[in-house]
């Protein structure tokens, strides 16, 4: 029978949480829990809490980073829903951009832009469209399994025409505000993907690599004696495009004669080490400032661009960006391949604004015919050939390899180059002040990300390149005349139709590139620019595009913008967070979000990046199926990663959550159900609790746990309003520890009825309410486990308080009547003393089952001592100690010593800290007593107070039988000397423990009655029984009897037999099911029925109800058609011990 009164279900001892979670998920599906909760909150007219979810790509499987961010988002949105808000949660997919295109390029063997054009853009885009949702079903499965409530059916996709149309609208708004322009800039460039990247994309994937380095000579024209400038580079492939050299105007440069070759070189004095190991290897002829080298002409390394730039180029320029950190102090200038090169050459008139800068590298990173010697070679592969050519011409002075950090393409994992390309930009630099002001309006957890990382990024932000020379993306909606004098930006499908006469349903490149717009200036037909938007522009537009603003949902959007909450990883500081801020500021001069949680990175256990190739992390779904999704959720959100720090993922950590959190919590819940059912079955008392209200009780622990629950709720509400998961979860877990390891443990006997039915009922109601409080407050964090418990606990509530799901309930509010900080402090003091007592026992190897004689608490704080006295009974029981005394009198038993708080004093005292620290360690007991009394002390001229000193107390007496433990202002002395009576009592408790272990092994419930028999000839064991049978009987609820007294008819009822070794004593224990026992005196009333038949008849009775009947004095037994009345205590007995 699994159901008790009120439909209360029995709770099995063994539980597999992943299987229970699957049942909960099926139940949620059955009641459509998420949508029902949204429907209810909408119908109730709750205020909106707006959440934006950054769209992931569906071309890959979810990993721990996604699971972490998703868990944080789910916890926060569940919390605000339970706090009276309507919280829409809409899923989105990032479907455009490099991840998709790169996959298709690999699949179809596409190597260049021409390959795409040959197959047609329409076919290429069709291939892209076919894979964008490849893993959508896997994502849905994992998201559901993690219990994340988010709408994945009514999702948005960046490829949706409505989404793309809003992106066009965003572009037009910015274009009309003169925030978008076409420019020619040196950009990070992926040759594998044939497209420029933004600066924040380029910063996502740096690697330590080995590259060639070389020093080349550039003879100065007209120098006497002949001398050559020396330039150093780690990109030999840029040397064919060299147009100038750059020196620092104030740095000192030397003309040196090479002793070995007699050649004269010019390089920076601080960088002579680049070429020479010893001073004897060169002779300084003269030194000059960089400014004096300005304008010198030199012989080009190659002649590819002499005809174009010979009159203005191949000369020495000056700029302060040159450093003495590396190289020769002379930087070679290839303006098409370096941002500073471009800037300096433009400033100095080597190149001109608007001209096509010499850039002999095509879209795929291969040399063009302009550099005929290396035509067709990929730039990175051409390094060797270029160095060989320079060596042959006598211009290579030195070559080697250098290991340095270099940017790689985040998608193709190939080295980036820097390349001048025409791009479309957002004028971020003109928005800088507004961006910084809007950042100040936002709240970040952790705050250092906002105040340092994000602030610094905004402060140094450069114009954002939003175009990509690709195909699968939202086309940039700009049409232009051939001479670029007429440029228009289209902001909607309707506008395009009005201008062109063509109506389209799809806005992709292959659907609109053929559309032309008649010129209003008589310039023929306007054609669309080739580029598509960077997918970051699309994701930054998602607040507007997900609801097709402003074409639909205009009023609703404007009421709920900015978002109340977003969350992503630290890597999004320069990604999604940035693009949201830029576009929100550009459109509305508002940040797009109010509150943001930034999580750190989840690394493999070895501290390396998680890698599918290395297989250095466990499969998330296997972890979930082994330990449960709630355990994984709890592990992640109770880690440094929610403070923006790194987490080294360990599967053992998830397993530990099950052991340390869920099993104790589950066992406390199981115990509650057991004692409720026992009270119902044995006492006929039906328990009904409430999820609210204060339960009046004279019991200290009842008052304390209710106060702790109220304090917890006050704390959680305050911290969750501040989005500080990293403080909330540890506090919830601490309360769980208080509930399971303190309240339940210390009230176990009382809860089981040891102090009477009334006390049991009160304590059960307190435990029920506190468990319900915990279940409701933990529901946002461990939603399935809390649902599992609530589904049964709700049967103990009035019908009016029951809901179909714990997630339909409001978040619990602190009961102000229960708030009692003084009581919390009082119990905390008791807890610390008990914990110290356990440590003392461990140090002496004394089991908690063996009593110790006494504990003495010495402390000058009389309030603390009174608290201990008030809770003395709990201390005696928990520490199994016979007596406790408290005193403020130290006598000569206590000696103090002190250590400085290095952090506080080191910062405050500076150089004086060393002297003060040394003196602190020599302070006498009298001086430290004076410090405690006055609250301050002068040490070497510095006044110390408060927490400046850490004072430790030590015991001066006999430590052979006393274990001293010092903490705060307390010295606790534990008498650990054992005599035979203490050892015997400990052994008796150990015997009880063995019986209880056997019960557990047999799967018995607390209400299951048993008989226990022993077999042993050990005199020590028999002596323990003689002296401590009452203790044993009280614990196991039956007398321990010799095996010889076990009736034969009990043999079929034997449950378990075990050979035990208790402190060296050999014992055989047998457990049988309990039954009624018929005595020989029953023959007097048997009406001819045999004793054996009567015994068989009473054994078939339901024991609990039969025992109740016995309370009236007799029971009726039907045997062979005869009714036999047996008198309790004369003819029939409830145990063997009572019968004999």
mmCIF file of C-alpha atoms in Angstrom, residues 780-1020:
data_model
loop_
_atom_site.group_PDB
_atom_site.id
_atom_site.type_symbol
_atom_site.label_atom_id
_atom_site.label_comp_id
_atom_site.label_asym_id
_atom_site.label_seq_id
_atom_site.Cartn_x
_atom_site.Cartn_y
_atom_site.Cartn_z
ATOM 1 C CA UNK A 780 13.728 28.327 -9.570
ATOM 2 C CA UNK A 781 17.079 26.595 -9.079
ATOM 3 C CA UNK A 782 16.215 22.882 -8.886
ATOM 4 C CA UNK A 783 12.779 22.864 -10.526
ATOM 5 C CA UNK A 784 12.272 19.118 -10.991
ATOM 6 C CA UNK A 785 13.440 17.989 -7.553
ATOM 7 C CA UNK A 786 11.221 20.612 -5.938
ATOM 8 C CA UNK A 787 8.289 19.481 -8.054
ATOM 9 C CA UNK A 788 8.884 15.867 -7.006
ATOM 10 C CA UNK A 789 8.648 16.793 -3.324
ATOM 11 C CA UNK A 790 5.793 19.236 -3.751
ATOM 12 C CA UNK A 791 3.597 16.716 -5.574
ATOM 13 C CA UNK A 792 3.420 14.682 -2.367
ATOM 14 C CA UNK A 793 3.729 17.412 0.279
ATOM 15 C CA UNK A 794 0.744 19.283 -1.164
ATOM 16 C CA UNK A 795 -1.455 16.411 0.046
ATOM 17 C CA UNK A 796 -0.831 17.690 3.584
ATOM 18 C CA UNK A 797 -2.153 21.164 2.708
ATOM 19 C CA UNK A 798 -5.726 22.431 2.719
ATOM 20 C CA UNK A 799 -7.405 22.012 -0.666
ATOM 21 C CA UNK A 800 -7.439 25.802 -1.137
ATOM 22 C CA UNK A 801 -3.631 25.983 -0.936
ATOM 23 C CA UNK A 802 -2.879 23.175 -3.402
ATOM 24 C CA UNK A 803 -1.715 23.834 -6.945
ATOM 25 C CA UNK A 804 -0.955 21.509 -9.838
ATOM 26 C CA UNK A 805 2.678 22.579 -9.748
ATOM 27 C CA UNK A 806 5.033 24.231 -7.296
ATOM 28 C CA UNK A 807 5.860 26.606 -10.156
ATOM 29 C CA UNK A 808 2.323 27.964 -10.064
ATOM 30 C CA UNK A 809 2.932 29.202 -6.517
ATOM 31 C CA UNK A 810 4.281 32.600 -5.541
ATOM 32 C CA UNK A 811 7.768 32.837 -4.129
ATOM 33 C CA UNK A 812 7.451 32.569 -0.327
ATOM 34 C CA UNK A 813 7.600 35.758 1.692
ATOM 35 C CA UNK A 814 9.403 36.024 5.003
ATOM 36 C CA UNK A 815 7.071 35.619 7.982
ATOM 37 C CA UNK A 816 7.930 38.670 10.057
ATOM 38 C CA UNK A 817 6.462 37.043 13.159
ATOM 39 C CA UNK A 818 9.102 34.331 12.855
ATOM 40 C CA UNK A 819 12.069 36.677 12.330
ATOM 41 C CA UNK A 820 14.368 36.312 15.343
ATOM 42 C CA UNK A 821 18.002 37.160 14.717
ATOM 43 C CA UNK A 822 18.786 36.694 18.395
ATOM 44 C CA UNK A 823 17.534 33.113 18.268
ATOM 45 C CA UNK A 824 19.560 32.461 15.120
ATOM 46 C CA UNK A 825 22.699 33.723 16.856
ATOM 47 C CA UNK A 826 21.941 31.650 19.922
ATOM 48 C CA UNK A 827 21.618 28.406 17.977
ATOM 49 C CA UNK A 828 24.626 29.276 15.844
ATOM 50 C CA UNK A 829 26.713 29.510 18.996
ATOM 51 C CA UNK A 830 25.481 26.088 20.039
ATOM 52 C CA UNK A 831 26.252 24.692 16.588
ATOM 53 C CA UNK A 832 29.835 25.946 16.672
ATOM 54 C CA UNK A 833 30.395 24.361 20.091
ATOM 55 C CA UNK A 834 28.982 21.041 18.863
ATOM 56 C CA UNK A 835 31.137 21.189 15.720
ATOM 57 C CA UNK A 836 34.208 21.834 17.863
ATOM 58 C CA UNK A 837 33.221 18.887 20.065
ATOM 59 C CA UNK A 838 33.062 16.615 17.037
ATOM 60 C CA UNK A 839 36.507 17.822 15.974
ATOM 61 C CA UNK A 840 37.825 17.106 19.473
ATOM 62 C CA UNK A 841 36.431 13.556 19.321
ATOM 63 C CA UNK A 842 37.977 13.005 15.888
ATOM 64 C CA UNK A 843 41.374 14.123 17.163
ATOM 65 C CA UNK A 844 41.188 11.561 19.966
ATOM 66 C CA UNK A 845 39.581 8.818 17.864
ATOM 67 C CA UNK A 846 36.464 8.616 20.053
ATOM 68 C CA UNK A 847 33.229 7.632 18.277
ATOM 69 C CA UNK A 848 30.134 9.769 18.890
ATOM 70 C CA UNK A 849 28.444 6.618 20.237
ATOM 71 C CA UNK A 850 30.853 6.554 23.170
ATOM 72 C CA UNK A 851 29.918 9.141 25.794
ATOM 73 C CA UNK A 852 32.518 11.498 27.237
ATOM 74 C CA UNK A 853 32.392 12.746 30.768
ATOM 75 C CA UNK A 854 32.250 16.550 30.556
ATOM 76 C CA UNK A 855 32.779 19.754 28.599
ATOM 77 C CA UNK A 856 33.703 23.110 30.122
ATOM 78 C CA UNK A 857 33.168 26.338 28.173
ATOM 79 C CA UNK A 858 35.343 29.297 29.215
ATOM 80 C CA UNK A 859 34.419 32.697 27.787
ATOM 81 C CA UNK A 860 34.276 36.316 29.036
ATOM 82 C CA UNK A 861 31.018 36.875 27.106
ATOM 83 C CA UNK A 862 28.229 36.105 29.576
ATOM 84 C CA UNK A 863 25.532 36.308 26.878
ATOM 85 C CA UNK A 864 27.254 33.586 24.905
ATOM 86 C CA UNK A 865 27.576 31.404 28.007
ATOM 87 C CA UNK A 866 23.890 31.874 28.832
ATOM 88 C CA UNK A 867 22.970 30.856 25.269
ATOM 89 C CA UNK A 868 24.959 27.646 25.725
ATOM 90 C CA UNK A 869 23.297 27.001 29.095
ATOM 91 C CA UNK A 870 19.846 27.540 27.570
ATOM 92 C CA UNK A 871 20.566 24.925 24.903
ATOM 93 C CA UNK A 872 22.498 22.632 27.205
ATOM 94 C CA UNK A 873 20.244 19.630 26.593
ATOM 95 C CA UNK A 874 20.940 19.689 22.869
ATOM 96 C CA UNK A 875 24.692 19.958 23.426
ATOM 97 C CA UNK A 876 24.684 17.017 25.853
ATOM 98 C CA UNK A 877 22.706 14.856 23.436
ATOM 99 C CA UNK A 878 24.501 15.809 20.231
ATOM 100 C CA UNK A 879 27.957 15.445 21.712
ATOM 101 C CA UNK A 880 26.952 12.461 23.882
ATOM 102 C CA UNK A 881 28.501 14.149 26.914
ATOM 103 C CA UNK A 882 27.315 13.620 30.489
ATOM 104 C CA UNK A 883 27.786 17.132 31.851
ATOM 105 C CA UNK A 884 28.400 20.688 30.657
ATOM 106 C CA UNK A 885 29.571 23.709 32.646
ATOM 107 C CA UNK A 886 30.256 27.303 31.675
ATOM 108 C CA UNK A 887 32.427 29.931 33.326
ATOM 109 C CA UNK A 888 33.983 33.330 32.781
ATOM 110 C CA UNK A 889 36.838 32.481 35.159
ATOM 111 C CA UNK A 890 40.004 31.520 33.355
ATOM 112 C CA UNK A 891 42.331 31.135 36.331
ATOM 113 C CA UNK A 892 45.701 30.089 35.009
ATOM 114 C CA UNK A 893 44.191 27.655 32.471
ATOM 115 C CA UNK A 894 44.180 30.017 29.481
ATOM 116 C CA UNK A 895 47.030 31.627 27.550
ATOM 117 C CA UNK A 896 46.446 33.986 24.638
ATOM 118 C CA UNK A 897 48.568 34.458 21.552
ATOM 119 C CA UNK A 898 48.000 36.781 18.611
ATOM 120 C CA UNK A 899 48.693 37.025 14.912
ATOM 121 C CA UNK A 900 48.221 40.118 12.728
ATOM 122 C CA UNK A 901 45.598 40.326 10.018
ATOM 123 C CA UNK A 902 48.134 40.661 7.231
ATOM 124 C CA UNK A 903 45.685 41.998 4.657
ATOM 125 C CA UNK A 904 44.217 44.771 6.812
ATOM 126 C CA UNK A 905 47.414 45.861 8.574
ATOM 127 C CA UNK A 906 49.703 45.409 5.564
ATOM 128 C CA UNK A 907 47.576 47.812 3.557
ATOM 129 C CA UNK A 908 47.218 50.317 6.406
ATOM 130 C CA UNK A 909 50.694 50.351 7.927
ATOM 131 C CA UNK A 910 52.867 50.052 4.847
ATOM 132 C CA UNK A 911 56.570 49.941 5.744
ATOM 133 C CA UNK A 912 55.795 49.917 9.498
ATOM 134 C CA UNK A 913 53.950 46.592 9.130
ATOM 135 C CA UNK A 914 57.071 44.427 9.431
ATOM 136 C CA UNK A 915 58.013 45.847 12.854
ATOM 137 C CA UNK A 916 54.430 45.832 14.157
ATOM 138 C CA UNK A 917 53.868 42.284 12.927
ATOM 139 C CA UNK A 918 56.946 40.987 14.736
ATOM 140 C CA UNK A 919 55.887 42.718 17.974
ATOM 141 C CA UNK A 920 52.317 41.359 17.782
ATOM 142 C CA UNK A 921 53.636 37.810 17.895
ATOM 143 C CA UNK A 922 55.415 38.547 21.232
ATOM 144 C CA UNK A 923 52.437 40.167 23.024
ATOM 145 C CA UNK A 924 51.808 38.665 26.463
ATOM 146 C CA UNK A 925 48.587 37.164 27.782
ATOM 147 C CA UNK A 926 48.111 40.233 30.018
ATOM 148 C CA UNK A 927 48.552 42.631 27.094
ATOM 149 C CA UNK A 928 46.055 40.723 25.000
ATOM 150 C CA UNK A 929 43.544 40.635 27.871
ATOM 151 C CA UNK A 930 43.939 44.415 28.073
ATOM 152 C CA UNK A 931 43.324 44.631 24.290
ATOM 153 C CA UNK A 932 40.100 42.632 24.691
ATOM 154 C CA UNK A 933 38.979 44.759 27.623
ATOM 155 C CA UNK A 934 39.724 48.180 26.088
ATOM 156 C CA UNK A 935 39.179 47.281 22.447
ATOM 157 C CA UNK A 936 42.529 48.723 21.349
ATOM 158 C CA UNK A 937 46.277 48.532 21.952
ATOM 159 C CA UNK A 938 49.300 50.639 21.005
ATOM 160 C CA UNK A 939 51.941 48.540 19.274
ATOM 161 C CA UNK A 940 55.140 50.284 18.148
ATOM 162 C CA UNK A 941 53.260 53.589 17.863
ATOM 163 C CA UNK A 942 50.348 52.123 15.849
ATOM 164 C CA UNK A 943 46.942 51.844 17.504
ATOM 165 C CA UNK A 944 45.386 48.436 16.773
ATOM 166 C CA UNK A 945 41.677 47.683 17.223
ATOM 167 C CA UNK A 946 38.768 45.661 15.893
ATOM 168 C CA UNK A 947 39.846 42.819 13.633
ATOM 169 C CA UNK A 948 43.478 43.907 13.394
ATOM 170 C CA UNK A 949 44.486 41.012 15.639
ATOM 171 C CA UNK A 950 43.502 37.367 15.505
ATOM 172 C CA UNK A 951 43.611 36.066 19.081
ATOM 173 C CA UNK A 952 43.912 32.374 19.858
ATOM 174 C CA UNK A 953 43.417 30.802 23.304
ATOM 175 C CA UNK A 954 45.358 27.738 24.405
ATOM 176 C CA UNK A 955 44.975 25.439 27.422
ATOM 177 C CA UNK A 956 47.672 25.281 30.084
ATOM 178 C CA UNK A 957 46.459 22.194 31.951
ATOM 179 C CA UNK A 958 46.823 18.419 31.565
ATOM 180 C CA UNK A 959 46.210 17.596 27.894
ATOM 181 C CA UNK A 960 46.334 13.818 28.387
ATOM 182 C CA UNK A 961 42.658 13.634 29.308
ATOM 183 C CA UNK A 962 41.544 17.066 28.051
ATOM 184 C CA UNK A 963 41.158 18.116 24.418
ATOM 185 C CA UNK A 964 41.033 21.918 24.139
ATOM 186 C CA UNK A 965 39.435 23.730 21.210
ATOM 187 C CA UNK A 966 39.749 27.499 20.766
ATOM 188 C CA UNK A 967 37.509 29.660 18.610
ATOM 189 C CA UNK A 968 36.492 33.321 18.636
ATOM 190 C CA UNK A 969 36.608 34.288 22.337
ATOM 191 C CA UNK A 970 35.884 30.761 23.573
ATOM 192 C CA UNK A 971 38.052 27.965 24.940
ATOM 193 C CA UNK A 972 36.155 24.679 25.166
ATOM 194 C CA UNK A 973 37.679 21.878 27.257
ATOM 195 C CA UNK A 974 36.504 18.344 26.502
ATOM 196 C CA UNK A 975 37.194 15.637 29.080
ATOM 197 C CA UNK A 976 38.184 12.698 26.876
ATOM 198 C CA UNK A 977 39.297 10.268 29.590
ATOM 199 C CA UNK A 978 37.302 7.005 29.218
ATOM 200 C CA UNK A 979 36.446 4.418 31.895
ATOM 201 C CA UNK A 980 34.727 1.034 31.549
ATOM 202 C CA UNK A 981 31.203 2.397 32.045
ATOM 203 C CA UNK A 982 31.652 4.934 29.232
ATOM 204 C CA UNK A 983 33.058 2.275 26.925
ATOM 205 C CA UNK A 984 30.154 -0.084 27.701
ATOM 206 C CA UNK A 985 27.587 2.601 26.955
ATOM 207 C CA UNK A 986 29.337 3.297 23.675
ATOM 208 C CA UNK A 987 29.242 -0.403 22.788
ATOM 209 C CA UNK A 988 25.492 -0.517 23.600
ATOM 210 C CA UNK A 989 24.906 2.332 21.156
ATOM 211 C CA UNK A 990 26.985 0.476 18.577
ATOM 212 C CA UNK A 991 24.747 -2.581 18.973
ATOM 213 C CA UNK A 992 21.715 -0.368 18.369
ATOM 214 C CA UNK A 993 23.408 0.975 15.238
ATOM 215 C CA UNK A 994 23.955 -2.569 13.899
ATOM 216 C CA UNK A 995 20.278 -3.408 14.374
ATOM 217 C CA UNK A 996 19.251 -0.186 12.616
ATOM 218 C CA UNK A 997 21.627 -0.964 9.737
ATOM 219 C CA UNK A 998 20.036 -4.384 9.398
ATOM 220 C CA UNK A 999 16.585 -2.784 9.293
ATOM 221 C CA UNK A 1000 17.777 -0.439 6.545
ATOM 222 C CA UNK A 1001 19.373 -3.270 4.601
ATOM 223 C CA UNK A 1002 16.104 -5.191 4.787
ATOM 224 C CA UNK A 1003 14.198 -2.178 3.446
ATOM 225 C CA UNK A 1004 11.992 -1.854 6.529
ATOM 226 C CA UNK A 1005 9.958 1.269 7.228
ATOM 227 C CA UNK A 1006 10.006 2.898 10.681
ATOM 228 C CA UNK A 1007 6.487 1.640 11.361
ATOM 229 C CA UNK A 1008 7.443 -1.959 10.568
ATOM 230 C CA UNK A 1009 7.588 -3.894 13.886
ATOM 231 C CA UNK A 1010 10.277 -6.515 14.463
ATOM 232 C CA UNK A 1011 11.721 -8.923 17.029
ATOM 233 C CA UNK A 1012 15.503 -9.199 17.514
ATOM 234 C CA UNK A 1013 17.409 -12.234 18.815
ATOM 235 C CA UNK A 1014 21.099 -12.656 19.537
ATOM 236 C CA UNK A 1015 23.520 -15.514 19.889
ATOM 237 C CA UNK A 1016 26.805 -14.903 21.720
ATOM 238 C CA UNK A 1017 28.815 -16.301 24.604
ATOM 239 C CA UNK A 1018 31.018 -13.194 24.922
ATOM 240 C CA UNK A 1019 30.973 -12.153 28.602
ATOM 241 C CA UNK A 1020 31.578 -8.472 27.722
#
